[in-house]
Structure formats: structure tokens, C-alpha cells
């Protein structure tokens, strides 16, 4: 059974997708998309609750089973992102070095942009060498997320 739920958060609407055992995608959703059919589950509801707790400043880590779909390179990048602690950032270059591909800063940026699990896999904690860098969920939201974690950019 694949589940899908749409939820209101402090940063806007999100869509959470899950299969029987893991969260497979979380993304920002336009308000008009929230009227499409849903098939919520305990896992989609739990994910939304944990995201709301994080955005309220009551949670620093997520306790959810994750199964993002991507290439082996993307999987390595996303795995490295899970090691960035709350309240810290890394550069694209640092992530590239951490996964054994020191010249792959741009592909790391692309993998961050393709991250299907916004917030849960913290691509917002990856910044450019000389600036905030991009963010698939909007750079203004990235700045808000970093500020929430005590990082001014």
C-alpha cells in the first residue's frame, strides 16, 4: 500500500509519501494540490507530526524509516547529509570529499537538489563556499531553516 498525505506546516503545505515500511518522499506542495485525493497512513501522519515538531523548535532529529529512490551517487550524498548535526553546515566541497569524490562539488549540489526527503535528509545544511547556495524548496525557506537551527546566512 502506498500512502500520500498533505499537511499544513509553518513553512507551507507539504506532501508526504510512504510505502508499507518507509517514508519515500517529502516535498513542498502548492495549496491547490492539497485538494487532490489522499490516502494517509500512520507513517505519513507521524512524519508530518515530527516535521511540525522540528519547525516548532521541539525536535532536532527525526526518528523515521527512510527509503529515498536515487542513483548510487545520490544515495552516497544523501547518506552523508544525514551525518550533518543539527545547527551545523557543510559545503558542497566538504560533502564531495566525505563521499570520496573530492572534485564532485557540482554533482553533490545536483544530488542535494534531487533529494526527495526535504528536511528528513537535511540538504538545507549544505551551503556554497561563498554563500548560502541553492535549495529545491526555495532559498528563503533554506534561510529560515538555518535560522531555526541558529545559523545566520
PDB file of C-alpha atoms in Angstrom:
ATOM      1  CA  UNK A   1       0.000   0.000   0.000  1.00  0.00           C
ATOM      2  CA  UNK A   2       1.364   3.415  -0.940  1.00  0.00           C
ATOM      3  CA  UNK A   3       0.188   6.295   1.200  1.00  0.00           C
ATOM      4  CA  UNK A   4       0.084  10.011   0.495  1.00  0.00           C
ATOM      5  CA  UNK A   5      -0.836  12.804   2.859  1.00  0.00           C
ATOM      6  CA  UNK A   6      -0.836  16.571   2.558  1.00  0.00           C
ATOM      7  CA  UNK A   7      -0.283  18.683   5.647  1.00  0.00           C
ATOM      8  CA  UNK A   8      -0.089  22.337   6.667  1.00  0.00           C
ATOM      9  CA  UNK A   9       3.177  23.423   8.348  1.00  0.00           C
ATOM     10  CA  UNK A  10       4.698  26.722   9.409  1.00  0.00           C
ATOM     11  CA  UNK A  11       6.591  26.830   6.102  1.00  0.00           C
ATOM     12  CA  UNK A  12       3.624  25.931   3.913  1.00  0.00           C
ATOM     13  CA  UNK A  13       1.945  22.762   2.746  1.00  0.00           C
ATOM     14  CA  UNK A  14       3.941  19.542   2.445  1.00  0.00           C
ATOM     15  CA  UNK A  15       3.191  16.232   0.793  1.00  0.00           C
ATOM     16  CA  UNK A  16       4.420  13.050   2.458  1.00  0.00           C
ATOM     17  CA  UNK A  17       4.602   9.749   0.570  1.00  0.00           C
ATOM     18  CA  UNK A  18       5.291   6.382   2.166  1.00  0.00           C
ATOM     19  CA  UNK A  19       5.098   2.710   1.371  1.00  0.00           C
ATOM     20  CA  UNK A  20       4.299  -0.003   3.931  1.00  0.00           C
ATOM     21  CA  UNK A  21       7.614   0.371   5.772  1.00  0.00           C
ATOM     22  CA  UNK A  22       9.331   3.695   4.984  1.00  0.00           C
ATOM     23  CA  UNK A  23       8.923   7.334   4.021  1.00  0.00           C
ATOM     24  CA  UNK A  24       9.774   7.670   0.332  1.00  0.00           C
ATOM     25  CA  UNK A  25       9.252  11.401  -0.332  1.00  0.00           C
ATOM     26  CA  UNK A  26       8.531  14.701   1.387  1.00  0.00           C
ATOM     27  CA  UNK A  27       8.182  17.921  -0.580  1.00  0.00           C
ATOM     28  CA  UNK A  28       6.576  21.343  -0.507  1.00  0.00           C
ATOM     29  CA  UNK A  29       3.157  21.434  -2.137  1.00  0.00           C
ATOM     30  CA  UNK A  30       1.070  24.257  -3.506  1.00  0.00           C
ATOM     31  CA  UNK A  31      -2.193  24.897  -1.693  1.00  0.00           C
ATOM     32  CA  UNK A  32      -4.193  23.884  -4.767  1.00  0.00           C
ATOM     33  CA  UNK A  33      -2.546  20.437  -4.744  1.00  0.00           C
ATOM     34  CA  UNK A  34      -3.934  19.855  -1.264  1.00  0.00           C
ATOM     35  CA  UNK A  35      -7.347  19.113  -2.746  1.00  0.00           C
ATOM     36  CA  UNK A  36      -6.121  16.058  -4.643  1.00  0.00           C
ATOM     37  CA  UNK A  37      -7.067  12.615  -3.251  1.00  0.00           C
ATOM     38  CA  UNK A  38      -5.160  11.424  -0.205  1.00  0.00           C
ATOM     39  CA  UNK A  39      -4.566   8.042   1.359  1.00  0.00           C
ATOM     40  CA  UNK A  40      -2.885   8.880   4.657  1.00  0.00           C
ATOM     41  CA  UNK A  41      -1.230   6.319   6.909  1.00  0.00           C
ATOM     42  CA  UNK A  42       0.188   6.200  10.412  1.00  0.00           C
ATOM     43  CA  UNK A  43       3.619   6.751   8.824  1.00  0.00           C
ATOM     44  CA  UNK A  44       2.613   9.834   6.807  1.00  0.00           C
ATOM     45  CA  UNK A  45       0.871  11.295   9.877  1.00  0.00           C
ATOM     46  CA  UNK A  46       3.900  10.559  12.089  1.00  0.00           C
ATOM     47  CA  UNK A  47       6.208  12.194   9.547  1.00  0.00           C
ATOM     48  CA  UNK A  48       4.089  15.342   9.438  1.00  0.00           C
ATOM     49  CA  UNK A  49       3.989  15.452  13.245  1.00  0.00           C
ATOM     50  CA  UNK A  50       7.785  15.163  13.520  1.00  0.00           C
ATOM     51  CA  UNK A  51       8.281  17.872  10.881  1.00  0.00           C
ATOM     52  CA  UNK A  52       5.895  20.180  12.763  1.00  0.00           C
ATOM     53  CA  UNK A  53       7.818  19.475  15.998  1.00  0.00           C
ATOM     54  CA  UNK A  54      11.093  20.301  14.236  1.00  0.00           C
ATOM     55  CA  UNK A  55       9.682  23.559  12.852  1.00  0.00           C
ATOM     56  CA  UNK A  56       8.386  24.474  16.327  1.00  0.00           C
ATOM     57  CA  UNK A  57      11.903  24.013  17.739  1.00  0.00           C
ATOM     58  CA  UNK A  58      10.932  20.936  19.778  1.00  0.00           C
ATOM     59  CA  UNK A  59      12.784  18.303  17.723  1.00  0.00           C
ATOM     60  CA  UNK A  60      16.366  18.122  16.446  1.00  0.00           C
ATOM     61  CA  UNK A  61      16.429  14.631  14.927  1.00  0.00           C
ATOM     62  CA  UNK A  62      13.884  12.577  13.046  1.00  0.00           C
ATOM     63  CA  UNK A  63      13.037   9.029  14.038  1.00  0.00           C
ATOM     64  CA  UNK A  64      11.539   7.653  10.844  1.00  0.00           C
ATOM     65  CA  UNK A  65      12.369   4.835   8.432  1.00  0.00           C
ATOM     66  CA  UNK A  66      13.541   6.394   5.144  1.00  0.00           C
ATOM     67  CA  UNK A  67      13.806   4.952   1.639  1.00  0.00           C
ATOM     68  CA  UNK A  68      14.670   7.638  -0.921  1.00  0.00           C
ATOM     69  CA  UNK A  69      14.934   6.494  -4.515  1.00  0.00           C
ATOM     70  CA  UNK A  70      18.007   7.660  -6.429  1.00  0.00           C
ATOM     71  CA  UNK A  71      21.245   6.739  -8.162  1.00  0.00           C
ATOM     72  CA  UNK A  72      24.111   5.177  -6.203  1.00  0.00           C
ATOM     73  CA  UNK A  73      25.905   8.564  -6.235  1.00  0.00           C
ATOM     74  CA  UNK A  74      22.801  10.361  -4.930  1.00  0.00           C
ATOM     75  CA  UNK A  75      22.402   7.711  -2.223  1.00  0.00           C
ATOM     76  CA  UNK A  76      26.001   8.317  -1.070  1.00  0.00           C
ATOM     77  CA  UNK A  77      25.403  12.064  -0.917  1.00  0.00           C
ATOM     78  CA  UNK A  78      22.123  11.714   0.967  1.00  0.00           C
ATOM     79  CA  UNK A  79      23.737   9.307   3.413  1.00  0.00           C
ATOM     80  CA  UNK A  80      26.494  11.876   4.081  1.00  0.00           C
ATOM     81  CA  UNK A  81      23.883  14.584   4.679  1.00  0.00           C
ATOM     82  CA  UNK A  82      22.375  12.509   7.470  1.00  0.00           C
ATOM     83  CA  UNK A  83      25.689  12.915   9.326  1.00  0.00           C
ATOM     84  CA  UNK A  84      25.478  16.733   9.458  1.00  0.00           C
ATOM     85  CA  UNK A  85      24.396  17.591  13.015  1.00  0.00           C
ATOM     86  CA  UNK A  86      21.577  19.987  13.813  1.00  0.00           C
ATOM     87  CA  UNK A  87      22.925  23.544  13.915  1.00  0.00           C
ATOM     88  CA  UNK A  88      25.911  22.864  11.645  1.00  0.00           C
ATOM     89  CA  UNK A  89      26.547  23.261   7.927  1.00  0.00           C
ATOM     90  CA  UNK A  90      28.915  21.698   5.404  1.00  0.00           C
ATOM     91  CA  UNK A  91      29.918  22.930   1.971  1.00  0.00           C
ATOM     92  CA  UNK A  92      29.255  21.042  -1.235  1.00  0.00           C
ATOM     93  CA  UNK A  93      33.027  20.547  -1.458  1.00  0.00           C
ATOM     94  CA  UNK A  94      33.175  19.059   2.045  1.00  0.00           C
ATOM     95  CA  UNK A  95      30.386  16.608   1.211  1.00  0.00           C
ATOM     96  CA  UNK A  96      32.170  15.656  -2.025  1.00  0.00           C
ATOM     97  CA  UNK A  97      35.345  14.905  -0.043  1.00  0.00           C
ATOM     98  CA  UNK A  98      33.378  12.984   2.598  1.00  0.00           C
ATOM     99  CA  UNK A  99      31.976  10.594  -0.024  1.00  0.00           C
ATOM    100  CA  UNK A 100      35.366  10.065  -1.665  1.00  0.00           C
ATOM    101  CA  UNK A 101      34.722  12.254  -4.722  1.00  0.00           C
ATOM    102  CA  UNK A 102      36.629  15.463  -3.901  1.00  0.00           C
ATOM    103  CA  UNK A 103      36.079  17.022  -7.345  1.00  0.00           C
ATOM    104  CA  UNK A 104      32.339  16.416  -7.388  1.00  0.00           C
ATOM    105  CA  UNK A 105      31.047  19.544  -5.636  1.00  0.00           C
ATOM    106  CA  UNK A 106      28.661  20.384  -8.503  1.00  0.00           C
ATOM    107  CA  UNK A 107      27.238  16.850  -8.721  1.00  0.00           C
ATOM    108  CA  UNK A 108      26.803  16.976  -4.934  1.00  0.00           C
ATOM    109  CA  UNK A 109      24.770  20.154  -5.437  1.00  0.00           C
ATOM    110  CA  UNK A 110      22.671  18.376  -8.051  1.00  0.00           C
ATOM    111  CA  UNK A 111      22.122  15.435  -5.700  1.00  0.00           C
ATOM    112  CA  UNK A 112      21.036  17.862  -2.970  1.00  0.00           C
ATOM    113  CA  UNK A 113      18.585  19.404  -5.421  1.00  0.00           C
ATOM    114  CA  UNK A 114      17.203  15.944  -6.226  1.00  0.00           C
ATOM    115  CA  UNK A 115      16.753  14.999  -2.559  1.00  0.00           C
ATOM    116  CA  UNK A 116      13.235  13.525  -2.284  1.00  0.00           C
ATOM    117  CA  UNK A 117      13.159  13.805   1.516  1.00  0.00           C
ATOM    118  CA  UNK A 118      13.348  17.524   2.316  1.00  0.00           C
ATOM    119  CA  UNK A 119      14.182  18.197   5.967  1.00  0.00           C
ATOM    120  CA  UNK A 120      14.472  14.499   6.827  1.00  0.00           C
ATOM    121  CA  UNK A 121      17.675  14.325   4.774  1.00  0.00           C
ATOM    122  CA  UNK A 122      18.992  17.804   5.654  1.00  0.00           C
ATOM    123  CA  UNK A 123      20.136  19.235   2.322  1.00  0.00           C
ATOM    124  CA  UNK A 124      19.355  22.690   3.763  1.00  0.00           C
ATOM    125  CA  UNK A 125      22.532  22.262   5.868  1.00  0.00           C
ATOM    126  CA  UNK A 126      24.718  22.220   2.749  1.00  0.00           C
ATOM    127  CA  UNK A 127      25.976  25.620   1.637  1.00  0.00           C
ATOM    128  CA  UNK A 128      28.267  27.041  -1.025  1.00  0.00           C
ATOM    129  CA  UNK A 129      31.842  28.024  -0.209  1.00  0.00           C
ATOM    130  CA  UNK A 130      30.948  31.705  -0.502  1.00  0.00           C
ATOM    131  CA  UNK A 131      27.238  31.919   0.217  1.00  0.00           C
ATOM    132  CA  UNK A 132      24.064  30.081   1.045  1.00  0.00           C
ATOM    133  CA  UNK A 133      23.829  28.039  -2.172  1.00  0.00           C
ATOM    134  CA  UNK A 134      20.606  26.771  -3.681  1.00  0.00           C
ATOM    135  CA  UNK A 135      17.656  24.898  -2.265  1.00  0.00           C
ATOM    136  CA  UNK A 136      14.954  22.981  -4.081  1.00  0.00           C
ATOM    137  CA  UNK A 137      12.364  24.240  -1.600  1.00  0.00           C
ATOM    138  CA  UNK A 138      13.229  27.939  -2.177  1.00  0.00           C
ATOM    139  CA  UNK A 139      16.306  29.748  -0.822  1.00  0.00           C
ATOM    140  CA  UNK A 140      14.147  31.868   1.516  1.00  0.00           C
ATOM    141  CA  UNK A 141      12.924  28.663   3.176  1.00  0.00           C
ATOM    142  CA  UNK A 142      16.524  27.412   3.396  1.00  0.00           C
ATOM    143  CA  UNK A 143      17.459  30.613   5.197  1.00  0.00           C
ATOM    144  CA  UNK A 144      14.500  30.132   7.599  1.00  0.00           C
ATOM    145  CA  UNK A 145      15.534  26.544   8.324  1.00  0.00           C
ATOM    146  CA  UNK A 146      19.123  27.554   9.011  1.00  0.00           C
ATOM    147  CA  UNK A 147      17.947  30.376  11.301  1.00  0.00           C
ATOM    148  CA  UNK A 148      15.742  27.898  13.147  1.00  0.00           C
ATOM    149  CA  UNK A 149      18.911  25.892  13.833  1.00  0.00           C
ATOM    150  CA  UNK A 150      20.803  29.003  14.964  1.00  0.00           C
ATOM    151  CA  UNK A 151      22.763  29.573  11.748  1.00  0.00           C
ATOM    152  CA  UNK A 152      22.626  33.035  10.169  1.00  0.00           C
ATOM    153  CA  UNK A 153      23.126  33.199   6.386  1.00  0.00           C
TER     154      UNK A 153
END
